[in-house]
PDB file of C-alpha atoms in Angstrom:
ATOM      1  CA  MET A1483     -10.356 232.154 146.780  1.00  0.00           C
ATOM      2  CA  SER A1484     -12.820 229.903 145.146  1.00  0.00           C
ATOM      3  CA  THR A1485     -13.985 226.993 147.073  1.00  0.00           C
ATOM      4  CA  GLY A1486     -14.741 225.201 143.890  1.00  0.00           C
ATOM      5  CA  PRO A1487     -12.913 222.269 142.149  1.00  0.00           C
ATOM      6  CA  GLY A1488      -9.107 222.488 141.453  1.00  0.00           C
ATOM      7  CA  THR A1489      -6.078 224.287 142.734  1.00  0.00           C
ATOM      8  CA  MET A1490      -7.482 227.643 142.695  1.00  0.00           C
ATOM      9  CA  GLY A1491      -5.902 228.677 139.752  1.00  0.00           C
ATOM     10  CA  LEU A1492      -2.353 228.511 141.656  1.00  0.00           C
ATOM     11  CA  GLY A1493       0.764 226.840 140.324  1.00  0.00           C
ATOM     12  CA  LEU A1494       2.685 224.009 142.279  1.00  0.00           C
ATOM     13  CA  TRP A1495       4.639 226.270 144.598  1.00  0.00           C
ATOM     14  CA  GLN A1496       2.041 228.828 145.062  1.00  0.00           C
ATOM     15  CA  PHE A1497      -0.222 226.153 145.966  1.00  0.00           C
ATOM     16  CA  LEU A1498       2.128 224.568 148.386  1.00  0.00           C
ATOM     17  CA  ALA A1499       2.678 227.970 150.205  1.00  0.00           C
ATOM     18  CA  VAL A1500      -1.150 228.168 150.578  1.00  0.00           C
ATOM     19  CA  TRP A1501      -1.333 224.672 151.878  1.00  0.00           C
ATOM     20  CA  ALA A1502       1.537 225.032 154.155  1.00  0.00           C
ATOM     21  CA  LEU A1503      -0.288 228.054 155.914  1.00  0.00           C
ATOM     22  CA  MET A1504      -3.380 225.906 155.930  1.00  0.00           C
ATOM     23  CA  MET A1505      -1.836 223.131 157.662  1.00  0.00           C
ATOM     24  CA  ALA A1506      -0.161 225.248 160.177  1.00  0.00           C
ATOM     25  CA  ALA A1507      -3.673 226.760 160.943  1.00  0.00           C
ATOM     26  CA  MET A1508      -5.514 223.393 161.075  1.00  0.00           C
ATOM     27  CA  MET A1509      -2.785 220.994 162.816  1.00  0.00           C
ATOM     28  CA  LEU A1510      -0.601 223.317 165.055  1.00  0.00           C
ATOM     29  CA  PRO A1511      -3.605 223.672 167.500  1.00  0.00           C
ATOM     30  CA  ALA A1512      -3.632 219.893 167.995  1.00  0.00           C
ATOM     31  CA  LEU A1513       0.185 219.808 168.351  1.00  0.00           C
ATOM     32  CA  ALA A1514       0.155 221.718 171.604  1.00  0.00           C
ATOM     33  CA  PRO A1515       0.617 218.573 173.989  1.00  0.00           C
ATOM     34  CA  PHE A1516       3.555 217.277 171.981  1.00  0.00           C
ATOM     35  CA  THR A1517       5.214 220.724 171.465  1.00  0.00           C
ATOM     36  CA  SER A1518       4.852 221.811 175.216  1.00  0.00           C
ATOM     37  CA  THR A1519       6.247 218.556 176.636  1.00  0.00           C
ATOM     38  CA  TYR A1520       9.108 218.636 173.949  1.00  0.00           C
ATOM     39  CA  LEU A1521       9.874 222.355 175.001  1.00  0.00           C
ATOM     40  CA  ARG A1522      10.074 221.691 178.528  1.00  0.00           C
ATOM     41  CA  SER A1523      12.825 219.275 177.562  1.00  0.00           C
ATOM     42  CA  LEU A1524      14.723 222.487 176.106  1.00  0.00           C
ATOM     43  CA  ARG A1525      14.531 224.456 179.649  1.00  0.00           C
ATOM     44  CA  ALA A1526      18.210 223.260 180.380  1.00  0.00           C
ATOM     45  CA  VAL A1527      19.067 225.384 177.074  1.00  0.00           C
ATOM     46  CA  ARG A1528      19.875 229.022 178.605  1.00  0.00           C
ATOM     47  CA  SER A1529      19.763 231.246 175.463  1.00  0.00           C
ATOM     48  CA  SER A1530      16.443 232.358 174.671  1.00  0.00           C
ATOM     49  CA  ARG A1531      17.389 232.758 171.054  1.00  0.00           C
ATOM     50  CA  VAL A1532      18.732 229.253 170.905  1.00  0.00           C
ATOM     51  CA  ARG A1533      15.221 227.777 172.372  1.00  0.00           C
ATOM     52  CA  ALA A1534      13.493 229.907 169.823  1.00  0.00           C
ATOM     53  CA  ALA A1535      15.524 228.724 166.970  1.00  0.00           C
ATOM     54  CA  ARG A1536      15.230 225.047 167.991  1.00  0.00           C
ATOM     55  CA  THR A1537      11.373 225.535 168.332  1.00  0.00           C
ATOM     56  CA  ALA A1538      11.233 226.971 164.880  1.00  0.00           C
ATOM     57  CA  ALA A1539      13.180 224.090 163.413  1.00  0.00           C
ATOM     58  CA  LEU A1540      11.048 221.507 165.051  1.00  0.00           C
ATOM     59  CA  VAL A1541       7.502 223.332 163.609  1.00  0.00           C
ATOM     60  CA  GLY A1542       9.456 223.509 160.313  1.00  0.00           C
ATOM     61  CA  GLY A1543      10.218 220.004 160.291  1.00  0.00           C
ATOM     62  CA  TYR A1544       6.794 218.975 161.011  1.00  0.00           C
ATOM     63  CA  LEU A1545       5.487 221.298 158.355  1.00  0.00           C
ATOM     64  CA  LEU A1546       7.873 219.800 155.979  1.00  0.00           C
ATOM     65  CA  THR A1547       6.077 216.571 156.076  1.00  0.00           C
ATOM     66  CA  TRP A1548       2.761 218.164 155.260  1.00  0.00           C
ATOM     67  CA  ILE A1549       4.253 220.225 152.409  1.00  0.00           C
ATOM     68  CA  GLY A1550       5.575 216.894 151.218  1.00  0.00           C
ATOM     69  CA  PHE A1551       1.809 215.502 151.205  1.00  0.00           C
ATOM     70  CA  GLY A1552       0.546 218.913 149.617  1.00  0.00           C
ATOM     71  CA  MET A1553       2.456 217.762 146.336  1.00  0.00           C
ATOM     72  CA  LEU A1554      -0.030 214.923 146.222  1.00  0.00           C
ATOM     73  CA  ALA A1555      -2.890 217.187 147.527  1.00  0.00           C
ATOM     74  CA  PHE A1556      -2.076 219.273 144.279  1.00  0.00           C
ATOM     75  CA  ALA A1557      -2.319 216.401 141.970  1.00  0.00           C
ATOM     76  CA  ALA A1558      -5.691 215.323 143.669  1.00  0.00           C
ATOM     77  CA  ALA A1559      -7.034 218.869 143.416  1.00  0.00           C
ATOM     78  CA  ALA A1560      -6.185 219.130 139.764  1.00  0.00           C
ATOM     79  CA  LEU A1561      -7.603 215.912 139.109  1.00  0.00           C
ATOM     80  CA  SER A1562     -10.731 216.910 140.858  1.00  0.00           C
ATOM     81  CA  ALA A1563     -11.299 220.023 138.502  1.00  0.00           C
ATOM     82  CA  LEU A1564     -10.778 217.556 135.428  1.00  0.00           C
ATOM     83  CA  LEU A1565     -13.357 215.224 136.811  1.00  0.00           C
ATOM     84  CA  ALA A1566     -15.675 218.183 137.617  1.00  0.00           C
ATOM     85  CA  GLU A1567     -15.511 219.791 134.004  1.00  0.00           C
ATOM     86  CA  ASN A1568     -15.276 216.523 131.953  1.00  0.00           C
ATOM     87  CA  ALA A1569     -16.926 213.647 133.815  1.00  0.00           C
ATOM     88  CA  ALA A1570     -19.619 215.461 135.935  1.00  0.00           C
ATOM     89  CA  ASP A1571     -21.769 212.147 136.151  1.00  0.00           C
ATOM     90  CA  LEU A1572     -18.654 210.380 137.429  1.00  0.00           C
ATOM     91  CA  ALA A1573     -17.276 212.825 139.684  1.00  0.00           C
ATOM     92  CA  PRO A1574     -20.042 212.331 142.383  1.00  0.00           C
ATOM     93  CA  TRP A1575     -19.138 208.761 142.886  1.00  0.00           C
ATOM     94  CA  VAL A1576     -15.552 209.304 142.953  1.00  0.00           C
ATOM     95  CA  GLY A1577     -16.227 211.765 145.648  1.00  0.00           C
ATOM     96  CA  ALA A1578     -18.280 209.429 147.540  1.00  0.00           C
ATOM     97  CA  GLY A1579     -15.767 206.661 147.167  1.00  0.00           C
ATOM     98  CA  ALA A1580     -12.984 209.090 148.670  1.00  0.00           C
ATOM     99  CA  LEU A1581     -15.238 210.010 151.337  1.00  0.00           C
ATOM    100  CA  ALA A1582     -16.117 206.218 152.182  1.00  0.00           C
ATOM    101  CA  ALA A1583     -12.415 205.398 152.156  1.00  0.00           C
ATOM    102  CA  ALA A1584     -11.384 208.241 154.531  1.00  0.00           C
ATOM    103  CA  GLY A1585     -14.239 207.146 156.912  1.00  0.00           C
ATOM    104  CA  VAL A1586     -13.141 203.516 156.779  1.00  0.00           C
ATOM    105  CA  TYR A1587      -9.541 204.601 157.501  1.00  0.00           C
ATOM    106  CA  GLN A1588     -10.902 206.295 160.721  1.00  0.00           C
ATOM    107  CA  LEU A1589     -11.778 202.678 161.922  1.00  0.00           C
ATOM    108  CA  THR A1590      -8.796 200.780 160.949  1.00  0.00           C
ATOM    109  CA  PRO A1591      -5.691 199.660 163.055  1.00  0.00           C
ATOM    110  CA  LEU A1592      -3.248 201.838 161.326  1.00  0.00           C
ATOM    111  CA  LYS A1593      -5.115 204.934 162.278  1.00  0.00           C
ATOM    112  CA  ASP A1594      -5.190 203.763 165.819  1.00  0.00           C
ATOM    113  CA  PHE A1595      -1.401 203.087 165.836  1.00  0.00           C
ATOM    114  CA  CYS A1596      -0.713 206.542 164.465  1.00  0.00           C
ATOM    115  CA  LEU A1597      -3.340 208.214 166.840  1.00  0.00           C
ATOM    116  CA  ARG A1598      -1.971 206.867 169.649  1.00  0.00           C
ATOM    117  CA  HIS A1599       1.741 208.225 168.831  1.00  0.00           C
ATOM    118  CA  CYS A1600       0.111 211.592 168.581  1.00  0.00           C
ATOM    119  CA  ARG A1601      -1.426 211.141 171.955  1.00  0.00           C
ATOM    120  CA  SER A1602       1.418 209.934 173.688  1.00  0.00           C
ATOM    121  CA  PRO A1603       4.414 212.705 173.821  1.00  0.00           C
ATOM    122  CA  MET A1604       6.229 210.965 176.641  1.00  0.00           C
ATOM    123  CA  ALA A1605       6.748 207.873 174.550  1.00  0.00           C
ATOM    124  CA  PHE A1606       7.797 210.035 171.750  1.00  0.00           C
ATOM    125  CA  LEU A1607      10.456 212.027 173.755  1.00  0.00           C
ATOM    126  CA  LEU A1608      11.750 208.584 174.684  1.00  0.00           C
ATOM    127  CA  HIS A1609      12.273 207.656 171.151  1.00  0.00           C
ATOM    128  CA  VAL A1610      14.016 210.996 169.809  1.00  0.00           C
ATOM    129  CA  SER A1611      15.961 211.519 173.174  1.00  0.00           C
ATOM    130  CA  GLY A1612      18.918 209.903 170.918  1.00  0.00           C
ATOM    131  CA  TYR A1613      18.723 212.529 168.054  1.00  0.00           C
ATOM    132  CA  LYS A1614      22.025 214.472 167.839  1.00  0.00           C
ATOM    133  CA  GLY A1615      23.422 217.136 165.649  1.00  0.00           C
ATOM    134  CA  ARG A1616      22.346 220.656 164.466  1.00  0.00           C
ATOM    135  CA  LEU A1617      19.279 219.126 162.418  1.00  0.00           C
ATOM    136  CA  ARG A1618      17.981 217.134 165.556  1.00  0.00           C
ATOM    137  CA  ASP A1619      15.144 219.281 165.846  1.00  0.00           C
ATOM    138  CA  VAL A1620      14.066 219.487 162.363  1.00  0.00           C
ATOM    139  CA  ARG A1621      14.168 215.577 162.256  1.00  0.00           C
ATOM    140  CA  VAL A1622      12.148 215.386 165.363  1.00  0.00           C
ATOM    141  CA  GLY A1623       9.589 217.623 163.811  1.00  0.00           C
ATOM    142  CA  ILE A1624       9.596 215.358 160.528  1.00  0.00           C
ATOM    143  CA  TYR A1625       9.396 211.910 162.490  1.00  0.00           C
ATOM    144  CA  HIS A1626       6.348 213.393 164.527  1.00  0.00           C
ATOM    145  CA  GLY A1627       4.741 214.800 161.231  1.00  0.00           C
ATOM    146  CA  MET A1628       5.014 211.558 159.335  1.00  0.00           C
ATOM    147  CA  TYR A1629       3.039 209.858 162.006  1.00  0.00           C
ATOM    148  CA  CYS A1630       0.678 212.997 161.905  1.00  0.00           C
ATOM    149  CA  VAL A1631       0.184 212.432 158.155  1.00  0.00           C
ATOM    150  CA  GLY A1632      -0.447 208.775 158.647  1.00  0.00           C
ATOM    151  CA  CYS A1633      -3.219 209.894 161.129  1.00  0.00           C
ATOM    152  CA  CYS A1634      -4.839 212.510 159.079  1.00  0.00           C
ATOM    153  CA  TRP A1635      -4.318 212.006 155.463  1.00  0.00           C
ATOM    154  CA  GLY A1636      -8.101 210.813 155.046  1.00  0.00           C
ATOM    155  CA  LEU A1637      -9.355 213.991 156.719  1.00  0.00           C
ATOM    156  CA  MET A1638      -7.126 216.144 153.970  1.00  0.00           C
ATOM    157  CA  VAL A1639      -8.735 214.106 151.223  1.00  0.00           C
ATOM    158  CA  VAL A1640     -12.062 215.206 152.502  1.00  0.00           C
ATOM    159  CA  LEU A1641     -10.867 218.605 152.508  1.00  0.00           C
ATOM    160  CA  ILE A1642      -9.844 218.329 148.696  1.00  0.00           C
ATOM    161  CA  ALA A1643     -13.323 216.694 148.047  1.00  0.00           C
ATOM    162  CA  VAL A1644     -15.179 219.603 149.456  1.00  0.00           C
ATOM    163  CA  GLY A1645     -12.807 222.283 148.288  1.00  0.00           C
ATOM    164  CA  VAL A1646      -9.481 223.005 149.199  1.00  0.00           C
ATOM    165  CA  MET A1647     -10.385 226.715 150.682  1.00  0.00           C
ATOM    166  CA  ASN A1648     -13.771 225.875 152.142  1.00  0.00           C
ATOM    167  CA  LEU A1649     -13.255 227.697 155.199  1.00  0.00           C
ATOM    168  CA  ALA A1650     -16.423 226.102 156.880  1.00  0.00           C
ATOM    169  CA  TRP A1651     -14.989 222.378 156.468  1.00  0.00           C
ATOM    170  CA  MET A1652     -11.540 223.640 157.388  1.00  0.00           C
ATOM    171  CA  ALA A1653     -12.956 224.657 160.642  1.00  0.00           C
ATOM    172  CA  VAL A1654     -14.938 221.362 161.289  1.00  0.00           C
ATOM    173  CA  LEU A1655     -11.748 219.300 160.431  1.00  0.00           C
ATOM    174  CA  THR A1656      -9.576 221.474 162.494  1.00  0.00           C
ATOM    175  CA  VAL A1657     -11.805 220.760 165.329  1.00  0.00           C
ATOM    176  CA  VAL A1658     -12.082 216.923 164.560  1.00  0.00           C
ATOM    177  CA  ILE A1659      -8.223 216.719 164.547  1.00  0.00           C
ATOM    178  CA  PHE A1660      -8.127 218.630 167.746  1.00  0.00           C
ATOM    179  CA  LEU A1661     -10.621 216.507 169.754  1.00  0.00           C
ATOM    180  CA  GLU A1662      -9.203 213.090 168.499  1.00  0.00           C
ATOM    181  CA  LYS A1663      -5.731 214.061 169.317  1.00  0.00           C
ATOM    182  CA  THR A1664      -6.271 215.901 172.893  1.00  0.00           C
ATOM    183  CA  TRP A1665      -9.678 214.852 174.184  1.00  0.00           C
ATOM    184  CA  THR A1666     -10.027 211.914 176.655  1.00  0.00           C
ATOM    185  CA  HIS A1667     -12.595 210.202 174.530  1.00  0.00           C
ATOM    186  CA  GLY A1668     -10.321 210.889 171.283  1.00  0.00           C
ATOM    187  CA  PRO A1669     -10.123 207.578 169.775  1.00  0.00           C
ATOM    188  CA  ALA A1670     -13.773 206.862 170.215  1.00  0.00           C
ATOM    189  CA  PHE A1671     -14.617 210.337 168.677  1.00  0.00           C
ATOM    190  CA  SER A1672     -12.413 209.454 165.750  1.00  0.00           C
ATOM    191  CA  ARG A1673     -14.397 206.255 164.935  1.00  0.00           C
ATOM    192  CA  ILE A1674     -17.526 208.343 165.262  1.00  0.00           C
ATOM    193  CA  ALA A1675     -16.259 210.676 162.845  1.00  0.00           C
ATOM    194  CA  GLY A1676     -15.231 207.847 160.423  1.00  0.00           C
ATOM    195  CA  ALA A1677     -18.902 206.528 160.725  1.00  0.00           C
ATOM    196  CA  LEU A1678     -20.318 209.814 159.924  1.00  0.00           C
ATOM    197  CA  LEU A1679     -18.333 210.469 156.840  1.00  0.00           C
ATOM    198  CA  ILE A1680     -19.460 207.070 155.486  1.00  0.00           C
ATOM    199  CA  VAL A1681     -22.916 208.243 156.225  1.00  0.00           C
ATOM    200  CA  PHE A1682     -22.265 211.220 154.680  1.00  0.00           C
ATOM    201  CA  ALA A1683     -20.603 209.688 151.481  1.00  0.00           C
ATOM    202  CA  LEU A1684     -23.941 207.710 150.803  1.00  0.00           C
ATOM    203  CA  PHE A1685     -25.762 211.139 150.009  1.00  0.00           C
ATOM    204  CA  VAL A1686     -23.141 212.675 147.631  1.00  0.00           C
ATOM    205  CA  PRO A1687     -24.276 210.748 144.469  1.00  0.00           C
ATOM    206  CA  ALA A1688     -27.825 212.086 144.422  1.00  0.00           C
ATOM    207  CA  HIS A1689     -26.591 215.428 145.553  1.00  0.00           C
ATOM    208  CA  PRO A1690     -23.119 216.526 144.191  1.00  0.00           C
ATOM    209  CA  ASP A1691     -23.250 219.889 145.225  1.00  0.00           C
ATOM    210  CA  LEU A1692     -22.283 218.717 148.715  1.00  0.00           C
ATOM    211  CA  LEU A1693     -18.714 218.442 147.121  1.00  0.00           C
ATOM    212  CA  PRO A1694     -17.781 221.488 145.765  1.00  0.00           C
ATOM    213  CA  GLY A1695     -14.327 220.160 145.194  1.00  0.00           C
ATOM    214  CA  LEU A1696     -15.862 218.001 142.644  1.00  0.00           C
ATOM    215  CA  HIS A1697     -18.771 219.837 141.285  1.00  0.00           C
ATOM    216  CA  MET A1698     -18.646 222.561 138.568  1.00  0.00           C
ATOM    217  CA  THR A1699     -21.600 224.947 139.443  1.00  0.00           C
ATOM    218  CA  ALA A1700     -23.349 227.168 136.516  1.00  0.00           C
ATOM    219  CA  GLY A1701     -21.190 230.214 137.232  1.00  0.00           C
ATOM    220  CA  MET A1702     -17.838 228.523 136.584  1.00  0.00           C
TER     221      MET A1702
END
């Protein structure tokens, strides 16, 4: 698939399927502290099949939130293609603004609030302990996923700007997400990443090829 602008020629449902796979690859490694803590709470369930089903429901609920965000990502990716094709002079400035906004968000109290939730699985378990019913694990996954989207949406904006299937940037952002959620110095690292995004944004207007997701090359 191309790492250029747009939705890679995919329709909405195809895009969402690819997006879900990408989010699973990028987000689930950082979910390990949360999932391991939650799964320990399921040890009282004797049936291995029931434990597996509840685990799948948890992960499914989590990914549902990112699929919902994927609808916005699809619209943003389609818009990026239109900008790259019809407003080539404006596109780098839009991209620079998006990067700067993502960087600034990394420095905000809201980012800190969502990140603290993602880094505090015990406090999370206390909150969801009252969930009941067959869909309780799906609800738990959705609840955690909403905080995760709140924590990482800015980094996903970066992914759209650099090209949705840009594997190099996917790897970089996966490492950033993993470190800020699991490393002892994760909150400080999150702010450093935000500052670096703002600096990177300053170079984009003069070098539009830095953002393939908003730059139409001659071959295209």
